[in-house]
JSON list of C-alpha atoms in Angstrom, two decimals:
[
{"chain": "X", "resi": 1, "resn": "GLN", "atom": "CA", "xyz": [1.41, -21.35, -2.80]},
{"chain": "X", "resi": 2, "resn": "THR", "atom": "CA", "xyz": [-1.58, -19.18, -1.93]},
{"chain": "X", "resi": 3, "resn": "VAL", "atom": "CA", "xyz": [-1.58, -15.72, -3.47]},
{"chain": "X", "resi": 4, "resn": "VAL", "atom": "CA", "xyz": [-3.65, -12.86, -2.05]},
{"chain": "X", "resi": 5, "resn": "THR", "atom": "CA", "xyz": [-4.85, -10.56, -4.82]},
{"chain": "X", "resi": 6, "resn": "GLN", "atom": "CA", "xyz": [-5.58, -6.84, -4.77]},
{"chain": "X", "resi": 7, "resn": "GLU", "atom": "CA", "xyz": [-6.17, -4.28, -7.49]},
{"chain": "X", "resi": 8, "resn": "PRO", "atom": "CA", "xyz": [-2.77, -2.67, -8.27]},
{"chain": "X", "resi": 9, "resn": "SER", "atom": "CA", "xyz": [-4.28, 0.78, -8.46]},
{"chain": "X", "resi": 10, "resn": "PHE", "atom": "CA", "xyz": [-7.53, 2.66, -8.11]},
{"chain": "X", "resi": 11, "resn": "SER", "atom": "CA", "xyz": [-8.64, 6.25, -8.35]},
{"chain": "X", "resi": 12, "resn": "VAL", "atom": "CA", "xyz": [-11.49, 8.10, -6.71]},
{"chain": "X", "resi": 13, "resn": "SER", "atom": "CA", "xyz": [-12.77, 11.64, -6.82]},
{"chain": "X", "resi": 14, "resn": "PRO", "atom": "CA", "xyz": [-12.80, 13.73, -3.65]},
{"chain": "X", "resi": 15, "resn": "GLY", "atom": "CA", "xyz": [-16.03, 13.01, -1.82]},
{"chain": "X", "resi": 16, "resn": "GLY", "atom": "CA", "xyz": [-16.59, 9.83, -3.77]},
{"chain": "X", "resi": 17, "resn": "THR", "atom": "CA", "xyz": [-16.86, 6.23, -2.67]},
{"chain": "X", "resi": 18, "resn": "VAL", "atom": "CA", "xyz": [-14.42, 3.48, -3.55]},
{"chain": "X", "resi": 19, "resn": "THR", "atom": "CA", "xyz": [-14.32, -0.23, -2.75]},
{"chain": "X", "resi": 20, "resn": "LEU", "atom": "CA", "xyz": [-11.02, -2.10, -2.74]},
{"chain": "X", "resi": 21, "resn": "THR", "atom": "CA", "xyz": [-11.02, -5.88, -2.71]},
{"chain": "X", "resi": 22, "resn": "CYS", "atom": "CA", "xyz": [-8.84, -8.68, -1.37]},
{"chain": "X", "resi": 23, "resn": "GLY", "atom": "CA", "xyz": [-9.17, -12.15, -2.85]},
{"chain": "X", "resi": 24, "resn": "LEU", "atom": "CA", "xyz": [-7.50, -15.52, -3.04]},
{"chain": "X", "resi": 25, "resn": "SER", "atom": "CA", "xyz": [-5.89, -17.08, -6.09]},
{"chain": "X", "resi": 26, "resn": "SER", "atom": "CA", "xyz": [-7.78, -20.21, -5.20]},
{"chain": "X", "resi": 27, "resn": "GLY", "atom": "CA", "xyz": [-10.96, -20.22, -3.17]},
{"chain": "X", "resi": 28, "resn": "SER", "atom": "CA", "xyz": [-13.05, -17.69, -1.34]},
{"chain": "X", "resi": 29, "resn": "VAL", "atom": "CA", "xyz": [-12.24, -15.31, 1.48]},
{"chain": "X", "resi": 30, "resn": "SER", "atom": "CA", "xyz": [-14.34, -15.79, 4.60]},
{"chain": "X", "resi": 31, "resn": "ASN", "atom": "CA", "xyz": [-14.48, -14.35, 8.10]},
{"chain": "X", "resi": 32, "resn": "SER", "atom": "CA", "xyz": [-12.22, -17.17, 9.26]},
{"chain": "X", "resi": 33, "resn": "ASN", "atom": "CA", "xyz": [-9.42, -15.57, 7.23]},
{"chain": "X", "resi": 34, "resn": "LEU", "atom": "CA", "xyz": [-9.63, -12.58, 9.64]},
{"chain": "X", "resi": 35, "resn": "PRO", "atom": "CA", "xyz": [-9.33, -10.07, 6.77]},
{"chain": "X", "resi": 36, "resn": "THR", "atom": "CA", "xyz": [-7.40, -7.02, 7.92]},
{"chain": "X", "resi": 37, "resn": "TRP", "atom": "CA", "xyz": [-6.70, -3.77, 6.08]},
{"chain": "X", "resi": 38, "resn": "TYR", "atom": "CA", "xyz": [-3.76, -1.41, 6.49]},
{"chain": "X", "resi": 39, "resn": "GLN", "atom": "CA", "xyz": [-3.04, 2.05, 5.18]},
{"chain": "X", "resi": 40, "resn": "GLN", "atom": "CA", "xyz": [0.56, 2.96, 4.39]},
{"chain": "X", "resi": 41, "resn": "THR", "atom": "CA", "xyz": [2.01, 6.26, 3.26]},
{"chain": "X", "resi": 42, "resn": "PRO", "atom": "CA", "xyz": [5.57, 6.46, 1.87]},
{"chain": "X", "resi": 43, "resn": "GLY", "atom": "CA", "xyz": [8.26, 6.05, 4.49]},
{"chain": "X", "resi": 44, "resn": "GLN", "atom": "CA", "xyz": [5.79, 5.21, 7.23]},
{"chain": "X", "resi": 45, "resn": "ALA", "atom": "CA", "xyz": [4.83, 2.03, 9.02]},
{"chain": "X", "resi": 46, "resn": "PRO", "atom": "CA", "xyz": [1.44, 0.57, 8.11]},
{"chain": "X", "resi": 47, "resn": "ARG", "atom": "CA", "xyz": [-1.57, 1.66, 10.14]},
{"chain": "X", "resi": 48, "resn": "THR", "atom": "CA", "xyz": [-4.35, -0.80, 10.89]},
{"chain": "X", "resi": 49, "resn": "LEU", "atom": "CA", "xyz": [-7.72, 0.40, 9.60]},
{"chain": "X", "resi": 50, "resn": "ILE", "atom": "CA", "xyz": [-10.01, -2.62, 9.76]},
{"chain": "X", "resi": 51, "resn": "TYR", "atom": "CA", "xyz": [-9.45, -6.04, 11.33]},
{"chain": "X", "resi": 52, "resn": "ASN", "atom": "CA", "xyz": [-11.49, -9.23, 11.55]},
{"chain": "X", "resi": 53, "resn": "THR", "atom": "CA", "xyz": [-13.43, -8.26, 8.41]},
{"chain": "X", "resi": 54, "resn": "ASN", "atom": "CA", "xyz": [-15.28, -5.23, 9.76]},
{"chain": "X", "resi": 55, "resn": "THR", "atom": "CA", "xyz": [-13.90, -4.00, 13.11]},
{"chain": "X", "resi": 56, "resn": "ARG", "atom": "CA", "xyz": [-12.46, -0.50, 12.93]},
{"chain": "X", "resi": 57, "resn": "SER", "atom": "CA", "xyz": [-9.21, 0.04, 14.75]},
{"chain": "X", "resi": 58, "resn": "SER", "atom": "CA", "xyz": [-9.11, 2.71, 17.43]},
{"chain": "X", "resi": 59, "resn": "GLY", "atom": "CA", "xyz": [-9.26, 6.22, 16.02]},
{"chain": "X", "resi": 60, "resn": "VAL", "atom": "CA", "xyz": [-10.21, 5.20, 12.47]},
{"chain": "X", "resi": 61, "resn": "PRO", "atom": "CA", "xyz": [-13.05, 7.32, 11.09]},
{"chain": "X", "resi": 62, "resn": "ASP", "atom": "CA", "xyz": [-16.31, 5.58, 10.27]},
{"chain": "X", "resi": 63, "resn": "ARG", "atom": "CA", "xyz": [-16.03, 6.41, 6.58]},
{"chain": "X", "resi": 64, "resn": "PHE", "atom": "CA", "xyz": [-13.77, 3.35, 6.43]},
{"chain": "X", "resi": 65, "resn": "SER", "atom": "CA", "xyz": [-15.69, 0.09, 6.53]},
{"chain": "X", "resi": 66, "resn": "GLY", "atom": "CA", "xyz": [-14.97, -3.56, 5.84]},
{"chain": "X", "resi": 67, "resn": "SER", "atom": "CA", "xyz": [-17.07, -6.44, 4.60]},
{"chain": "X", "resi": 68, "resn": "ILE", "atom": "CA", "xyz": [-17.16, -9.65, 2.61]},
{"chain": "X", "resi": 69, "resn": "LEU", "atom": "CA", "xyz": [-18.43, -9.06, -0.92]},
{"chain": "X", "resi": 70, "resn": "GLY", "atom": "CA", "xyz": [-19.01, -12.24, -2.84]},
{"chain": "X", "resi": 71, "resn": "ASN", "atom": "CA", "xyz": [-15.84, -14.29, -2.49]},
{"chain": "X", "resi": 72, "resn": "LYS", "atom": "CA", "xyz": [-13.57, -11.41, -1.46]},
{"chain": "X", "resi": 73, "resn": "ALA", "atom": "CA", "xyz": [-12.93, -9.13, 1.47]},
{"chain": "X", "resi": 74, "resn": "ALA", "atom": "CA", "xyz": [-13.66, -5.48, 0.77]},
{"chain": "X", "resi": 75, "resn": "LEU", "atom": "CA", "xyz": [-12.62, -2.11, 2.12]},
{"chain": "X", "resi": 76, "resn": "THR", "atom": "CA", "xyz": [-14.99, 0.75, 1.35]},
{"chain": "X", "resi": 77, "resn": "ILE", "atom": "CA", "xyz": [-14.03, 4.39, 1.75]},
{"chain": "X", "resi": 78, "resn": "THR", "atom": "CA", "xyz": [-17.02, 6.72, 1.75]},
{"chain": "X", "resi": 79, "resn": "GLY", "atom": "CA", "xyz": [-16.47, 10.43, 1.19]},
{"chain": "X", "resi": 80, "resn": "ALA", "atom": "CA", "xyz": [-12.84, 10.10, 0.09]},
{"chain": "X", "resi": 81, "resn": "GLN", "atom": "CA", "xyz": [-10.48, 12.84, 1.19]},
{"chain": "X", "resi": 82, "resn": "ALA", "atom": "CA", "xyz": [-7.16, 13.98, -0.21]},
{"chain": "X", "resi": 83, "resn": "ASP", "atom": "CA", "xyz": [-5.23, 12.45, 2.66]},
{"chain": "X", "resi": 84, "resn": "ASP", "atom": "CA", "xyz": [-6.72, 9.04, 1.88]},
{"chain": "X", "resi": 85, "resn": "GLU", "atom": "CA", "xyz": [-4.26, 8.88, -1.01]},
{"chain": "X", "resi": 86, "resn": "SER", "atom": "CA", "xyz": [-2.09, 5.99, 0.17]},
{"chain": "X", "resi": 87, "resn": "ASP", "atom": "CA", "xyz": [-1.22, 2.36, -0.37]},
{"chain": "X", "resi": 88, "resn": "TYR", "atom": "CA", "xyz": [-3.73, -0.09, 1.08]},
{"chain": "X", "resi": 89, "resn": "TYR", "atom": "CA", "xyz": [-2.75, -3.63, 2.00]},
{"chain": "X", "resi": 90, "resn": "CYS", "atom": "CA", "xyz": [-4.84, -6.54, 3.15]},
{"chain": "X", "resi": 91, "resn": "VAL", "atom": "CA", "xyz": [-3.64, -9.59, 5.04]},
{"chain": "X", "resi": 92, "resn": "LEU", "atom": "CA", "xyz": [-5.39, -12.93, 5.40]},
{"chain": "X", "resi": 93, "resn": "TYR", "atom": "CA", "xyz": [-4.96, -15.63, 8.01]},
{"chain": "X", "resi": 94, "resn": "MET", "atom": "CA", "xyz": [-4.43, -19.00, 6.32]},
{"chain": "X", "resi": 95, "resn": "GLY", "atom": "CA", "xyz": [-4.53, -21.17, 9.44]},
{"chain": "X", "resi": 96, "resn": "SER", "atom": "CA", "xyz": [-1.75, -22.87, 11.38]},
{"chain": "X", "resi": 97, "resn": "GLY", "atom": "CA", "xyz": [-0.38, -19.49, 12.41]},
{"chain": "X", "resi": 98, "resn": "LEU", "atom": "CA", "xyz": [0.31, -18.38, 8.83]},
{"chain": "X", "resi": 99, "resn": "TRP", "atom": "CA", "xyz": [-0.47, -14.95, 7.36]},
{"chain": "X", "resi": 100, "resn": "VAL", "atom": "CA", "xyz": [-0.28, -13.81, 3.73]},
{"chain": "X", "resi": 101, "resn": "PHE", "atom": "CA", "xyz": [-0.28, -10.18, 2.58]},
{"chain": "X", "resi": 102, "resn": "GLY", "atom": "CA", "xyz": [-1.79, -8.92, -0.63]},
{"chain": "X", "resi": 103, "resn": "GLY", "atom": "CA", "xyz": [0.19, -6.95, -3.16]},
{"chain": "X", "resi": 104, "resn": "GLY", "atom": "CA", "xyz": [-1.37, -3.66, -2.15]},
{"chain": "X", "resi": 105, "resn": "THR", "atom": "CA", "xyz": [-3.53, -1.10, -3.94]},
{"chain": "X", "resi": 106, "resn": "LYS", "atom": "CA", "xyz": [-2.27, 2.38, -4.71]},
{"chain": "X", "resi": 107, "resn": "LEU", "atom": "CA", "xyz": [-5.22, 4.73, -4.24]},
{"chain": "X", "resi": 108, "resn": "THR", "atom": "CA", "xyz": [-5.21, 8.09, -5.98]},
{"chain": "X", "resi": 109, "resn": "VAL", "atom": "CA", "xyz": [-7.66, 10.79, -4.98]},
{"chain": "X", "resi": 110, "resn": "LEU", "atom": "CA", "xyz": [-8.21, 13.22, -7.84]},
{"chain": "D", "resi": 1, "resn": "GLN", "atom": "CA", "xyz": [0.37, 2.32, 25.14]},
{"chain": "D", "resi": 2, "resn": "LEU", "atom": "CA", "xyz": [2.30, -0.45, 23.46]},
{"chain": "D", "resi": 3, "resn": "GLN", "atom": "CA", "xyz": [5.52, 0.63, 21.79]},
{"chain": "D", "resi": 4, "resn": "LEU", "atom": "CA", "xyz": [7.80, -1.52, 19.66]},
{"chain": "D", "resi": 5, "resn": "GLN", "atom": "CA", "xyz": [11.32, -0.52, 18.64]},
{"chain": "D", "resi": 6, "resn": "GLU", "atom": "CA", "xyz": [13.50, -2.43, 16.20]},
{"chain": "D", "resi": 7, "resn": "SER", "atom": "CA", "xyz": [17.28, -2.38, 16.47]},
{"chain": "D", "resi": 8, "resn": "GLY", "atom": "CA", "xyz": [20.17, -4.03, 14.71]},
{"chain": "D", "resi": 9, "resn": "PRO", "atom": "CA", "xyz": [22.86, -3.48, 12.08]},
{"chain": "D", "resi": 10, "resn": "GLY", "atom": "CA", "xyz": [21.73, -1.66, 8.99]},
{"chain": "D", "resi": 11, "resn": "LEU", "atom": "CA", "xyz": [24.26, -3.41, 6.75]},
{"chain": "D", "resi": 12, "resn": "VAL", "atom": "CA", "xyz": [24.86, -7.14, 6.45]},
{"chain": "D", "resi": 13, "resn": "LYS", "atom": "CA", "xyz": [27.21, -8.95, 4.08]},
{"chain": "D", "resi": 14, "resn": "PRO", "atom": "CA", "xyz": [25.90, -11.60, 1.68]},
{"chain": "D", "resi": 15, "resn": "SER", "atom": "CA", "xyz": [25.85, -15.14, 3.10]},
{"chain": "D", "resi": 16, "resn": "GLU", "atom": "CA", "xyz": [25.94, -13.81, 6.68]},
{"chain": "D", "resi": 17, "resn": "THR", "atom": "CA", "xyz": [23.15, -13.79, 9.28]},
{"chain": "D", "resi": 18, "resn": "LEU", "atom": "CA", "xyz": [20.85, -10.82, 9.76]},
{"chain": "D", "resi": 19, "resn": "SER", "atom": "CA", "xyz": [20.02, -10.29, 13.44]},
{"chain": "D", "resi": 20, "resn": "LEU", "atom": "CA", "xyz": [17.38, -7.84, 14.64]},
{"chain": "D", "resi": 21, "resn": "THR", "atom": "CA", "xyz": [15.85, -7.20, 18.04]},
{"chain": "D", "resi": 22, "resn": "CYS", "atom": "CA", "xyz": [12.50, -5.70, 18.98]},
{"chain": "D", "resi": 23, "resn": "THR", "atom": "CA", "xyz": [12.12, -4.07, 22.39]},
{"chain": "D", "resi": 24, "resn": "VAL", "atom": "CA", "xyz": [8.62, -4.06, 23.84]},
{"chain": "D", "resi": 25, "resn": "SER", "atom": "CA", "xyz": [7.42, -1.33, 26.18]},
{"chain": "D", "resi": 26, "resn": "GLY", "atom": "CA", "xyz": [3.99, -0.35, 27.46]},
{"chain": "D", "resi": 27, "resn": "GLY", "atom": "CA", "xyz": [2.86, -3.97, 27.39]},
{"chain": "D", "resi": 28, "resn": "SER", "atom": "CA", "xyz": [3.79, -7.37, 28.68]},
{"chain": "D", "resi": 29, "resn": "ILE", "atom": "CA", "xyz": [5.75, -9.69, 26.42]},
{"chain": "D", "resi": 30, "resn": "ASN", "atom": "CA", "xyz": [4.44, -12.65, 28.41]},
{"chain": "D", "resi": 31, "resn": "SER", "atom": "CA", "xyz": [0.81, -11.77, 27.85]},
{"chain": "D", "resi": 32, "resn": "GLY", "atom": "CA", "xyz": [-1.00, -14.95, 26.88]},
{"chain": "D", "resi": 33, "resn": "THR", "atom": "CA", "xyz": [-3.01, -13.24, 24.17]},
{"chain": "D", "resi": 34, "resn": "SER", "atom": "CA", "xyz": [-0.10, -11.43, 22.49]},
{"chain": "D", "resi": 35, "resn": "TYR", "atom": "CA", "xyz": [1.75, -12.83, 19.51]},
{"chain": "D", "resi": 36, "resn": "TRP", "atom": "CA", "xyz": [4.97, -11.21, 18.35]},
{"chain": "D", "resi": 37, "resn": "ASP", "atom": "CA", "xyz": [5.66, -10.86, 14.64]},
{"chain": "D", "resi": 38, "resn": "TRP", "atom": "CA", "xyz": [8.32, -9.96, 12.11]},
{"chain": "D", "resi": 39, "resn": "ILE", "atom": "CA", "xyz": [7.21, -8.54, 8.77]},
{"chain": "D", "resi": 40, "resn": "ARG", "atom": "CA", "xyz": [9.37, -7.09, 6.02]},
{"chain": "D", "resi": 41, "resn": "GLN", "atom": "CA", "xyz": [8.97, -4.91, 2.95]},
{"chain": "D", "resi": 42, "resn": "PRO", "atom": "CA", "xyz": [11.59, -4.84, 0.20]},
{"chain": "D", "resi": 43, "resn": "PRO", "atom": "CA", "xyz": [11.92, -1.42, -1.44]},
{"chain": "D", "resi": 44, "resn": "GLY", "atom": "CA", "xyz": [8.88, -0.74, -3.60]},
{"chain": "D", "resi": 45, "resn": "LYS", "atom": "CA", "xyz": [7.40, -4.17, -2.95]},
{"chain": "D", "resi": 46, "resn": "ARG", "atom": "CA", "xyz": [4.63, -5.75, -0.91]},
{"chain": "D", "resi": 47, "resn": "LEU", "atom": "CA", "xyz": [4.68, -6.55, 2.77]},
{"chain": "D", "resi": 48, "resn": "GLU", "atom": "CA", "xyz": [5.80, -10.10, 3.60]},
{"chain": "D", "resi": 49, "resn": "TRP", "atom": "CA", "xyz": [5.01, -11.90, 6.84]},
{"chain": "D", "resi": 50, "resn": "ILE", "atom": "CA", "xyz": [8.17, -13.59, 8.12]},
{"chain": "D", "resi": 51, "resn": "GLY", "atom": "CA", "xyz": [6.98, -15.30, 11.27]},
{"chain": "D", "resi": 52, "resn": "THR", "atom": "CA", "xyz": [5.40, -15.14, 14.72]},
{"chain": "D", "resi": 53, "resn": "THR", "atom": "CA", "xyz": [6.34, -16.21, 18.19]},
{"chain": "D", "resi": 54, "resn": "HIS", "atom": "CA", "xyz": [4.55, -16.48, 21.53]},
{"chain": "D", "resi": 55, "resn": "TYR", "atom": "CA", "xyz": [6.12, -16.24, 24.97]},
{"chain": "D", "resi": 56, "resn": "SER", "atom": "CA", "xyz": [5.28, -19.94, 25.47]},
{"chain": "D", "resi": 57, "resn": "GLY", "atom": "CA", "xyz": [7.83, -20.75, 22.78]},
{"chain": "D", "resi": 58, "resn": "SER", "atom": "CA", "xyz": [5.42, -21.49, 19.95]},
{"chain": "D", "resi": 59, "resn": "THR", "atom": "CA", "xyz": [6.68, -20.27, 16.60]},
{"chain": "D", "resi": 60, "resn": "TYR", "atom": "CA", "xyz": [5.20, -20.05, 13.12]},
{"chain": "D", "resi": 61, "resn": "TYR", "atom": "CA", "xyz": [7.22, -19.28, 10.01]},
{"chain": "D", "resi": 62, "resn": "ASN", "atom": "CA", "xyz": [6.57, -18.33, 6.41]},
{"chain": "D", "resi": 63, "resn": "PRO", "atom": "CA", "xyz": [7.20, -21.59, 4.52]},
{"chain": "D", "resi": 64, "resn": "SER", "atom": "CA", "xyz": [9.27, -19.74, 1.92]},
{"chain": "D", "resi": 65, "resn": "LEU", "atom": "CA", "xyz": [11.71, -18.55, 4.62]},
{"chain": "D", "resi": 66, "resn": "LYS", "atom": "CA", "xyz": [11.39, -21.30, 7.21]},
{"chain": "D", "resi": 67, "resn": "SER", "atom": "CA", "xyz": [14.75, -22.94, 6.52]},
{"chain": "D", "resi": 68, "resn": "ARG", "atom": "CA", "xyz": [16.58, -19.67, 7.25]},
{"chain": "D", "resi": 69, "resn": "VAL", "atom": "CA", "xyz": [14.54, -18.04, 10.03]},
{"chain": "D", "resi": 70, "resn": "THR", "atom": "CA", "xyz": [14.63, -18.21, 13.81]},
{"chain": "D", "resi": 71, "resn": "ILE", "atom": "CA", "xyz": [12.39, -16.03, 16.00]},
{"chain": "D", "resi": 72, "resn": "SER", "atom": "CA", "xyz": [12.71, -16.14, 19.77]},
{"chain": "D", "resi": 73, "resn": "VAL", "atom": "CA", "xyz": [11.61, -14.31, 22.91]},
{"chain": "D", "resi": 74, "resn": "ASP", "atom": "CA", "xyz": [13.78, -13.03, 25.78]},
{"chain": "D", "resi": 75, "resn": "MET", "atom": "CA", "xyz": [11.30, -12.32, 28.57]},
{"chain": "D", "resi": 76, "resn": "SER", "atom": "CA", "xyz": [13.98, -11.01, 30.93]},
{"chain": "D", "resi": 77, "resn": "LYS", "atom": "CA", "xyz": [14.72, -8.16, 28.52]},
{"chain": "D", "resi": 78, "resn": "SER", "atom": "CA", "xyz": [11.18, -7.78, 27.17]},
{"chain": "D", "resi": 79, "resn": "GLN", "atom": "CA", "xyz": [12.55, -8.38, 23.70]},
{"chain": "D", "resi": 80, "resn": "PHE", "atom": "CA", "xyz": [12.04, -10.71, 20.80]},
{"chain": "D", "resi": 81, "resn": "SER", "atom": "CA", "xyz": [14.48, -11.29, 17.99]},
{"chain": "D", "resi": 82, "resn": "LEU", "atom": "CA", "xyz": [14.83, -12.32, 14.37]},
{"chain": "D", "resi": 83, "resn": "LYS", "atom": "CA", "xyz": [17.72, -14.23, 12.84]},
{"chain": "D", "resi": 84, "resn": "LEU", "atom": "CA", "xyz": [17.77, -14.73, 9.07]},
{"chain": "D", "resi": 85, "resn": "SER", "atom": "CA", "xyz": [20.69, -16.76, 7.79]},
{"chain": "D", "resi": 86, "resn": "SER", "atom": "CA", "xyz": [22.46, -16.94, 4.42]},
{"chain": "D", "resi": 87, "resn": "VAL", "atom": "CA", "xyz": [21.17, -13.56, 3.33]},
{"chain": "D", "resi": 88, "resn": "THR", "atom": "CA", "xyz": [21.29, -12.26, -0.24]},
{"chain": "D", "resi": 89, "resn": "ALA", "atom": "CA", "xyz": [20.45, -8.93, -1.83]},
{"chain": "D", "resi": 90, "resn": "ALA", "atom": "CA", "xyz": [16.85, -10.12, -2.07]},
{"chain": "D", "resi": 91, "resn": "ASP", "atom": "CA", "xyz": [16.66, -9.88, 1.73]},
{"chain": "D", "resi": 92, "resn": "THR", "atom": "CA", "xyz": [17.24, -6.12, 1.64]},
{"chain": "D", "resi": 93, "resn": "ALA", "atom": "CA", "xyz": [14.10, -4.65, 3.17]},
{"chain": "D", "resi": 94, "resn": "VAL", "atom": "CA", "xyz": [12.54, -2.56, 5.88]},
{"chain": "D", "resi": 95, "resn": "TYR", "atom": "CA", "xyz": [11.95, -4.98, 8.73]},
{"chain": "D", "resi": 96, "resn": "TYR", "atom": "CA", "xyz": [9.02, -4.32, 11.05]},
{"chain": "D", "resi": 97, "resn": "CYS", "atom": "CA", "xyz": [8.32, -5.93, 14.37]},
{"chain": "D", "resi": 98, "resn": "ALA", "atom": "CA", "xyz": [4.68, -6.09, 15.38]},
{"chain": "D", "resi": 99, "resn": "ARG", "atom": "CA", "xyz": [2.24, -7.52, 17.87]},
{"chain": "D", "resi": 100, "resn": "HIS", "atom": "CA", "xyz": [-1.13, -9.04, 17.22]},
{"chain": "D", "resi": 101, "resn": "ILE", "atom": "CA", "xyz": [-3.74, -10.31, 19.61]},
{"chain": "D", "resi": 102, "resn": "GLY", "atom": "CA", "xyz": [-4.56, -13.97, 19.06]},
{"chain": "D", "resi": 103, "resn": "GLY", "atom": "CA", "xyz": [-7.64, -14.44, 16.90]},
{"chain": "D", "resi": 104, "resn": "THR", "atom": "CA", "xyz": [-7.30, -11.03, 15.25]},
{"chain": "D", "resi": 105, "resn": "GLY", "atom": "CA", "xyz": [-5.25, -9.43, 12.48]},
{"chain": "D", "resi": 106, "resn": "ASN", "atom": "CA", "xyz": [-4.94, -6.20, 14.42]},
{"chain": "D", "resi": 107, "resn": "PHE", "atom": "CA", "xyz": [-1.19, -5.77, 14.18]},
{"chain": "D", "resi": 108, "resn": "SER", "atom": "CA", "xyz": [0.47, -2.98, 16.16]},
{"chain": "D", "resi": 109, "resn": "TRP", "atom": "CA", "xyz": [3.63, -1.98, 14.32]},
{"chain": "D", "resi": 110, "resn": "GLY", "atom": "CA", "xyz": [7.08, -0.72, 15.15]},
{"chain": "D", "resi": 111, "resn": "GLN", "atom": "CA", "xyz": [8.50, 2.07, 13.03]},
{"chain": "D", "resi": 112, "resn": "GLY", "atom": "CA", "xyz": [10.64, -0.33, 10.99]},
{"chain": "D", "resi": 113, "resn": "THR", "atom": "CA", "xyz": [14.36, -0.57, 10.33]},
{"chain": "D", "resi": 114, "resn": "LEU", "atom": "CA", "xyz": [16.13, -0.81, 6.99]},
{"chain": "D", "resi": 115, "resn": "ALA", "atom": "CA", "xyz": [18.51, -3.73, 6.60]},
{"chain": "D", "resi": 116, "resn": "THR", "atom": "CA", "xyz": [20.68, -3.71, 3.49]},
{"chain": "D", "resi": 117, "resn": "VAL", "atom": "CA", "xyz": [22.55, -6.76, 2.25]},
{"chain": "D", "resi": 118, "resn": "SER", "atom": "CA", "xyz": [25.69, -5.69, 0.44]},
{"chain": "D", "resi": 119, "resn": "SER", "atom": "CA", "xyz": [29.39, -6.44, 0.42]}
]
């Protein structure tokens, strides 16, 4: 079974830049996987940040950006703010209507 | 603006069937480009895609749950539903309904509902 991998945790200083990644246990992530990134704070539903690799969802500030870096999808936060401290999940489309979520990255801003 | 609202019993007994409904407002459930999803999140764990349906009747299920899951659409009520049979404690989770546009991963989410499996 395909596993989508993310860093369990990451920390960034206020104002700093951080890149979170989303990979596959076997193979490379490409645009055809429609990489999508969500932000989730405790007790809340996820919020879509980036979809289809690099398209920002409505209302998402431009300090959030998405890309493919090497064989993984990446979410970069530029100028991190305190309220960016959240869990970040990616999801990949595996074809035939199937989606697989990553394990999530807990981002600390300190 | 699209709104999704989950409803259903918050407590289900082991071995029984979990049934949840999602009511769609602010959008058309029979839109050709809309796909309707169920996603869950056990306490403290990752999100898990359960399955997707389309108003045409097409369905797609997580292989690990496929034998126990049924997702269907009721266009007359602008609702879609989830049935998960033979539940165990491992099925305790917040269940989200969502919508994505075909060809994108841009899910729009409901607020989620907690379903607990316990005797």
